[in-house]
Amino acid sequence: MQYHAFVIKYAEIGVKGKNRYIFEDALVKQLKRVLAKCDGSFNISKVAGRIYIEAEGFDFDETVSQLQTVFGVTGICPAVSIARDGENHLPDVDGVAKAVLDFIDGVYPNKNKTFKVKCRRVDKSYPVDSMEMAAELGARILNAFPEMKVDVHDPEILINVELREKLNIFSEIIPGPGGMPIGTAGKAMLLLSGGIDSPVAGYMVAKRGVEIEAVYFNAPPYTSEKAKQKVIDLAGVIAKYTGKVKLHVINFTDIQMYIYEKCPHDELTIIMRRYMMRIADILAQKSGSMGLITGESIGQVASQTMQSLMCTGEVVTDIPVYRPLIAFDKQDIVDISYKIDAYETSILPYEDCCTIFVAKHPVTKPRTDIIRKHEENLVEKIDELMQTALDTDEVIEITR
Ligand code: ATP
Ligand code: MG
């Protein structure tokens, strides 16, 4: 079957009035972005609360898999779309029937199926109404393909016929990712490590329409170039959905060594995390990000007990810390990681900076007052070290 159009479905709930235009315009912009990466030529139009893509010379699988990366899309319907004639008329009943029969014949070589025709006459000047059209098409289908049977309650094939500015025929709805189009919310700063969790956390917030900027704390020479490359690749996974990710690579080695030298080793991880949060907070405020994002989840490791979360969270006061995975089990996180194609990269073995100096028995119930007290040991040099880390920020722009 030669499809030559897609009808794009999106959820409209909650997007009314002026916001609806913002939503639709952002959606169209994102569709254009992904289609520019595909072979073929495409024409996107937004008509009467619908988005259509006319396509020529395209690869079906490639195009669909790109469209599936656009947040806001709930369904992708491969369609046959027939334009009006020179006098601005839609095809008459015979013309519609012929198009529908051709469509069924092309898409369903095996006719031993139940079906239902659903017709929508949006153009009220069309002389036949929806009910009549559906009944007529049903009769003609039964006549042309005697193996097919009507099932109005639970059909195997639901044939949608729309009489709009064009005649559209589609039956399959390929699921989209849902969510809100990128560009409809603000920006947030993701603490991105090389693990499984933080890329998933970034994906989930991005799915709500939020642009993602990211920061990675690197600890050369204790961590390798490969560990850094892994994080760049994971930022690329997110960029596939958002278009771009600006990644800050912060050299954290001197701060880490200084904490190691001055503070109790069982508190190293928690104190390190607090400094990561502080630096991410500064970067966020500089970039206009409206929150931090981490991949933390209650109880997953020692540094993610509720006491630890309280202790790391308290250093960020002016903006929220979003933890979309907070109540997720690891397996549920792995499932999403897998689905978004991050998993294979995340499980590569290269160490990130946290795993290297980790104590055998880190504190699991840090007391914030004690941690604050021990951080006083850092007073002599920490401001300068933080400033140097910020001054030597390596910014990598990742576009997809
Ligand atoms: P992940 O799978 O995301 O690495 P994790 O289960 O290993 O998480 P932790 O190492 O405790 O958990 O890290 C908790 C969160 O802190 C991470 O999800 C991430 O947001 C942030 N984080 C940890 N290490 C780094 C790092 N080197 N650079 C940037 N962010 C980091
Ligand atoms: Mg980690």
Short mmCIF file of N, CA and C and ligand atoms in Angstrom, two decimals, residues 193-198 273 300 304 330 352 354-355, ligand 2:
data_model
loop_
_atom_site.label_atom_id
_atom_site.label_comp_id
_atom_site.label_asym_id
_atom_site.label_seq_id
_atom_site.Cartn_x
_atom_site.Cartn_y
_atom_site.Cartn_z
N SER A 193 24.60 11.67 34.87
CA SER A 193 25.75 10.81 35.08
C SER A 193 25.70 9.74 34.00
N GLY A 194 26.60 8.80 34.10
CA GLY A 194 26.61 7.75 33.08
C GLY A 194 25.72 6.56 33.42
N GLY A 195 24.92 6.71 34.47
CA GLY A 195 24.13 5.56 34.92
C GLY A 195 22.83 5.36 34.16
N ILE A 196 21.98 4.55 34.73
CA ILE A 196 20.69 4.23 34.09
C ILE A 196 19.65 5.31 34.41
N ASP A 197 19.73 5.82 35.64
CA ASP A 197 18.61 6.63 36.14
C ASP A 197 18.51 8.04 35.57
N SER A 198 19.61 8.77 35.58
CA SER A 198 19.47 10.19 35.21
C SER A 198 19.03 10.41 33.76
N ARG A 273 27.81 15.14 46.71
CA ARG A 273 26.50 15.40 46.11
C ARG A 273 26.03 16.82 46.39
N GLN A 300 17.18 3.69 46.89
CA GLN A 300 17.88 2.89 45.88
C GLN A 300 19.32 2.58 46.31
N GLN A 304 20.59 7.76 48.72
CA GLN A 304 19.23 8.12 48.33
C GLN A 304 18.19 7.68 49.37
N LYS A 330 13.50 -0.01 40.46
CA LYS A 330 14.58 -0.05 39.48
C LYS A 330 14.11 -0.66 38.15
N ASP A 352 31.96 6.33 36.79
CA ASP A 352 31.84 7.78 36.93
C ASP A 352 32.45 8.18 38.26
N CYS A 354 31.64 9.10 41.06
CA CYS A 354 31.15 8.76 42.39
C CYS A 354 31.59 7.39 42.83
N THR A 355 31.88 6.54 41.89
CA THR A 355 32.16 5.16 42.28
C THR A 355 33.60 4.98 42.73
MG MG B 2 25.45 6.79 39.05
#
